[in-house]
Amino acid sequence: MGSVDVVETMEIGGDRVTVFRQEEASSVTRTSTIVLRGATQNFLDDVERAIDDGVNVVKAVTKDPRLVPGAGATEIQLTERISKYADRTPGLAQYAIRKYAEAFEVIPRTLAESAGLNATEVLSRLYTAHQQQAQSGSEDEEEGSSEEEEPYWTTGVDIHASTPSAPLTSRRKTFSTSLFQSSCRSSSQAEAARTVLSVDQIIVARQACGPKPPGQNPSLGRGLR
């Protein structure tokens, strides 16, 4: 597994942590070990999941450094744009496309519900904010806007809103998510939908027919009272 020169406990931010350190710079490796400490196993599991999520985010960014706005802002834009594409699609295919667009509402709706907000009101305000900013953005493009102005598609759900009347946040207060992860998530959703649609018939499993297993006769033992 390897070896270290020094193993010591240090106090960092008021917490006691165990540090494994190499004294010589030439012996430093690219492998890091994180030692977690906690009072309960549930707390350790939560911290482990948080670290694992952070490592996966860094791993995804190394594959594709492009980022998209989080907090449901990207999903709202996908819903609007796919819905507009459904309006231009003739035939019955437009209904399937529109339902696929509505499926992206799950992300901002879940964020709002988890934060204790009114999900229906938050989604309505998100759509209104995106449409208003889209109109103002098109006007600014004609007149010429500065690069410091935020794009209209960066408004998302603010789970830390101080008042229920202000559950929206802009890009500067929104955590970004990896484009690679968003693409994989969308591909997985589409693949799951195609799998369900490809099923022609569902056979419900039933209990096998046959004689009942032998059991104790309820009449036995009555005469022993």
CSV table of C-alpha atoms in Angstrom, one decimal:
chain,number,residue,atom,x,y,z
A,1,MET,CA,0.0,0.0,0.0
A,2,GLY,CA,2.8,2.4,0.7
A,3,SER,CA,4.4,4.2,3.7
A,4,VAL,CA,4.5,7.6,5.4
A,5,ASP,CA,7.1,9.4,7.4
A,6,VAL,CA,4.9,11.1,10.0
A,7,VAL,CA,1.5,10.3,11.4
A,8,GLU,CA,0.2,13.0,13.8
A,9,THR,CA,-3.0,14.6,15.0
A,10,MET,CA,-3.6,18.3,14.5
A,11,GLU,CA,-6.3,20.7,15.4
A,12,ILE,CA,-7.8,22.4,12.3
A,13,GLY,CA,-10.7,24.7,12.6
A,14,GLY,CA,-11.4,23.4,16.1
A,15,ASP,CA,-11.5,19.8,15.1
A,16,ARG,CA,-8.9,17.1,15.8
A,17,VAL,CA,-7.7,15.4,12.6
A,18,THR,CA,-5.2,12.8,11.8
A,19,VAL,CA,-2.6,13.8,9.2
A,20,PHE,CA,-0.3,11.5,7.2
A,21,ARG,CA,2.7,13.4,5.9
A,22,GLN,CA,5.8,12.7,3.8
A,23,GLU,CA,8.9,14.6,4.9
A,24,GLU,CA,10.8,14.4,1.6
A,25,ALA,CA,9.3,16.1,-1.5
A,26,SER,CA,10.6,13.3,-3.7
A,27,SER,CA,8.5,10.8,-1.9
A,28,VAL,CA,5.2,12.6,-2.3
A,29,THR,CA,2.7,10.6,-4.3
A,30,ARG,CA,-0.5,11.6,-6.1
A,31,THR,CA,-2.5,9.4,-3.8
A,32,SER,CA,-4.3,11.0,-0.9
A,33,THR,CA,-5.9,9.4,2.1
A,34,ILE,CA,-8.7,11.2,4.0
A,35,VAL,CA,-9.4,10.0,7.5
A,36,LEU,CA,-13.0,10.8,8.7
A,37,ARG,CA,-14.0,11.2,12.3
A,38,GLY,CA,-17.5,11.4,13.7
A,39,ALA,CA,-19.6,10.7,16.7
A,40,THR,CA,-22.1,8.5,14.9
A,41,GLN,CA,-22.0,6.2,11.9
A,42,ASN,CA,-24.7,8.1,10.1
A,43,PHE,CA,-22.7,11.3,10.3
A,44,LEU,CA,-19.7,9.5,8.9
A,45,ASP,CA,-21.8,8.1,6.0
A,46,ASP,CA,-23.0,11.6,5.2
A,47,VAL,CA,-19.5,13.0,5.1
A,48,GLU,CA,-18.3,10.1,3.0
A,49,ARG,CA,-21.1,10.7,0.5
A,50,ALA,CA,-20.3,14.4,0.4
A,51,ILE,CA,-16.6,13.7,-0.3
A,52,ASP,CA,-17.4,11.1,-2.9
A,53,ASP,CA,-19.7,13.6,-4.7
A,54,GLY,CA,-17.0,16.2,-4.6
A,55,VAL,CA,-14.4,13.8,-6.1
A,56,ASN,CA,-16.9,12.8,-8.8
A,57,VAL,CA,-17.5,16.5,-9.7
A,58,VAL,CA,-13.8,17.1,-10.1
A,59,LYS,CA,-13.5,14.0,-12.1
A,60,ALA,CA,-16.3,15.1,-14.4
A,61,VAL,CA,-14.8,18.6,-14.8
A,62,THR,CA,-11.5,17.1,-15.9
A,63,LYS,CA,-13.3,15.2,-18.7
A,64,ASP,CA,-15.3,18.2,-19.8
A,65,PRO,CA,-14.6,21.6,-18.2
A,66,ARG,CA,-17.8,23.2,-19.5
A,67,LEU,CA,-20.3,24.2,-16.9
A,68,VAL,CA,-24.0,25.0,-17.0
A,69,PRO,CA,-26.1,26.9,-14.4
A,70,GLY,CA,-27.5,24.7,-11.6
A,71,ALA,CA,-30.5,25.2,-9.2
A,72,GLY,CA,-32.9,24.0,-12.0
A,73,ALA,CA,-32.1,26.9,-14.4
A,74,THR,CA,-30.8,24.6,-17.1
A,75,GLU,CA,-33.8,22.3,-16.7
A,76,ILE,CA,-36.3,25.1,-17.1
A,77,GLN,CA,-34.5,26.2,-20.3
A,78,LEU,CA,-34.6,22.6,-21.6
A,79,THR,CA,-38.4,22.4,-20.9
A,80,GLU,CA,-39.1,25.7,-22.7
A,81,ARG,CA,-37.0,24.9,-25.8
A,82,ILE,CA,-38.1,21.3,-26.2
A,83,SER,CA,-41.8,22.5,-25.8
A,84,LYS,CA,-41.2,25.1,-28.5
A,85,TYR,CA,-39.8,22.3,-30.7
A,86,ALA,CA,-42.9,20.2,-29.9
A,87,ASP,CA,-45.1,23.1,-31.1
A,88,ARG,CA,-43.4,23.0,-34.5
A,89,THR,CA,-43.6,19.2,-34.8
A,90,PRO,CA,-46.7,17.9,-36.7
A,91,GLY,CA,-48.5,14.8,-35.9
A,92,LEU,CA,-48.8,12.7,-32.7
A,93,ALA,CA,-45.0,13.0,-32.1
A,94,GLN,CA,-45.5,16.5,-30.6
A,95,TYR,CA,-47.3,15.0,-27.6
A,96,ALA,CA,-44.5,12.7,-26.7
A,97,ILE,CA,-42.0,15.5,-27.2
A,98,ARG,CA,-44.0,17.8,-24.9
A,99,LYS,CA,-44.3,15.2,-22.2
A,100,TYR,CA,-40.5,14.6,-22.4
A,101,ALA,CA,-40.0,18.4,-21.9
A,102,GLU,CA,-42.3,18.4,-18.9
A,103,ALA,CA,-40.2,15.6,-17.3
A,104,PHE,CA,-37.3,18.1,-16.8
A,105,GLU,CA,-39.5,20.0,-14.3
A,106,VAL,CA,-38.8,17.4,-11.7
A,107,ILE,CA,-35.5,18.9,-10.8
A,108,PRO,CA,-36.6,22.4,-9.9
A,109,ARG,CA,-39.8,21.1,-8.4
A,110,THR,CA,-37.9,18.7,-6.2
A,111,LEU,CA,-35.5,21.5,-5.1
A,112,ALA,CA,-38.4,23.8,-4.2
A,113,GLU,CA,-40.3,21.0,-2.3
A,114,SER,CA,-37.1,20.0,-0.4
A,115,ALA,CA,-36.6,23.7,0.7
A,116,GLY,CA,-40.2,23.9,2.0
A,117,LEU,CA,-41.3,26.2,-0.8
A,118,ASN,CA,-44.5,26.2,-2.9
A,119,ALA,CA,-43.3,24.2,-5.9
A,120,THR,CA,-46.1,25.4,-8.2
A,121,GLU,CA,-45.5,29.0,-7.4
A,122,VAL,CA,-41.7,28.7,-7.8
A,123,LEU,CA,-42.0,27.0,-11.2
A,124,SER,CA,-44.5,29.7,-12.3
A,125,ARG,CA,-42.1,32.5,-11.2
A,126,LEU,CA,-39.2,30.7,-12.9
A,127,TYR,CA,-40.9,30.5,-16.2
A,128,THR,CA,-42.0,34.2,-15.9
A,129,ALA,CA,-38.4,35.3,-15.1
A,130,HIS,CA,-36.9,33.3,-17.9
A,131,GLN,CA,-39.4,34.7,-20.5
A,132,GLN,CA,-39.1,38.3,-19.3
A,133,GLN,CA,-35.3,38.1,-19.3
A,134,ALA,CA,-35.3,36.5,-22.7
A,135,GLN,CA,-37.3,39.4,-24.1
A,136,SER,CA,-35.1,41.9,-22.4
A,137,GLY,CA,-32.0,40.0,-23.6
A,138,SER,CA,-33.2,40.2,-27.2
A,139,GLU,CA,-33.7,43.9,-26.9
A,140,ASP,CA,-30.3,44.4,-25.4
A,141,GLU,CA,-28.7,42.4,-28.2
A,142,GLU,CA,-30.2,44.9,-30.7
A,143,GLU,CA,-29.0,47.9,-28.7
A,144,GLY,CA,-25.7,46.3,-27.6
A,145,SER,CA,-25.3,45.0,-24.0
A,146,SER,CA,-22.2,44.8,-21.8
A,147,GLU,CA,-20.5,41.5,-21.1
A,148,GLU,CA,-21.1,41.8,-17.3
A,149,GLU,CA,-24.8,41.4,-17.7
A,150,GLU,CA,-25.9,37.8,-16.8
A,151,PRO,CA,-27.6,35.7,-19.5
A,152,TYR,CA,-31.4,35.3,-19.1
A,153,TRP,CA,-31.2,31.5,-18.6
A,154,THR,CA,-29.2,31.6,-15.3
A,155,THR,CA,-32.1,32.1,-12.9
A,156,GLY,CA,-32.8,29.1,-10.6
A,157,VAL,CA,-34.3,28.1,-7.3
A,158,ASP,CA,-32.9,29.7,-4.2
A,159,ILE,CA,-33.2,27.1,-1.4
A,160,HIS,CA,-31.8,29.6,1.1
A,161,ALA,CA,-34.4,32.3,0.4
A,162,SER,CA,-35.1,34.4,3.4
A,163,THR,CA,-38.7,35.0,2.4
A,164,PRO,CA,-41.1,32.7,0.4
A,165,SER,CA,-41.8,35.6,-2.0
A,166,ALA,CA,-38.2,35.6,-3.2
A,167,PRO,CA,-37.3,32.0,-4.0
A,168,LEU,CA,-35.3,32.8,-7.1
A,169,THR,CA,-31.5,33.3,-7.5
A,170,SER,CA,-29.2,34.5,-10.3
A,171,ARG,CA,-26.1,32.9,-11.7
A,172,ARG,CA,-23.8,34.7,-9.2
A,173,LYS,CA,-25.5,32.9,-6.4
A,174,THR,CA,-26.1,29.6,-8.2
A,175,PHE,CA,-23.9,26.6,-8.1
A,176,SER,CA,-22.9,25.4,-11.5
A,177,THR,CA,-23.1,21.8,-12.6
A,178,SER,CA,-20.9,19.9,-15.0
A,179,LEU,CA,-22.2,19.7,-18.6
A,180,PHE,CA,-20.9,16.2,-18.7
A,181,GLN,CA,-23.0,15.1,-15.8
A,182,SER,CA,-26.1,16.9,-17.2
A,183,SER,CA,-25.6,15.2,-20.5
A,184,CYS,CA,-25.3,11.8,-18.9
A,185,ARG,CA,-28.4,12.4,-16.8
A,186,SER,CA,-30.4,13.4,-19.8
A,187,SER,CA,-29.2,10.4,-21.8
A,188,SER,CA,-30.1,8.1,-19.0
A,189,GLN,CA,-33.6,9.6,-18.8
A,190,ALA,CA,-34.2,9.2,-22.5
A,191,GLU,CA,-32.9,5.6,-22.4
A,192,ALA,CA,-35.2,4.8,-19.5
A,193,ALA,CA,-38.2,6.2,-21.4
A,194,ARG,CA,-37.3,4.3,-24.6
A,195,THR,CA,-37.0,1.1,-22.5
A,196,VAL,CA,-40.5,1.5,-21.0
A,197,LEU,CA,-42.0,2.4,-24.4
A,198,SER,CA,-40.4,-0.7,-26.0
A,199,VAL,CA,-42.3,-3.0,-23.6
A,200,ASP,CA,-45.3,-4.5,-25.4
A,201,GLN,CA,-46.8,-6.5,-22.5
A,202,ILE,CA,-46.4,-6.8,-18.8
A,203,ILE,CA,-47.0,-10.2,-17.2
A,204,VAL,CA,-47.9,-9.9,-13.5
A,205,ALA,CA,-46.3,-12.5,-11.3
A,206,ARG,CA,-48.9,-14.5,-9.4
A,207,GLN,CA,-48.6,-17.1,-6.6
A,208,ALA,CA,-48.1,-20.6,-8.0
A,209,CYS,CA,-51.2,-22.8,-7.9
A,210,GLY,CA,-51.0,-26.2,-6.2
A,211,PRO,CA,-51.9,-27.9,-2.9
A,212,LYS,CA,-51.6,-25.9,0.2
A,213,PRO,CA,-48.7,-26.8,2.5
A,214,PRO,CA,-49.6,-29.1,5.4
A,215,GLY,CA,-50.3,-27.3,8.6
A,216,GLN,CA,-51.5,-28.0,12.1
A,217,ASN,CA,-55.1,-29.1,12.4
A,218,PRO,CA,-56.9,-26.4,14.4
A,219,SER,CA,-59.2,-29.1,16.0
A,220,LEU,CA,-56.2,-30.8,17.6
A,221,GLY,CA,-55.5,-29.9,21.2
A,222,ARG,CA,-59.0,-28.7,22.1
A,223,GLY,CA,-59.7,-31.7,24.3
A,224,LEU,CA,-56.6,-31.0,26.4
A,225,ARG,CA,-58.1,-27.9,28.0
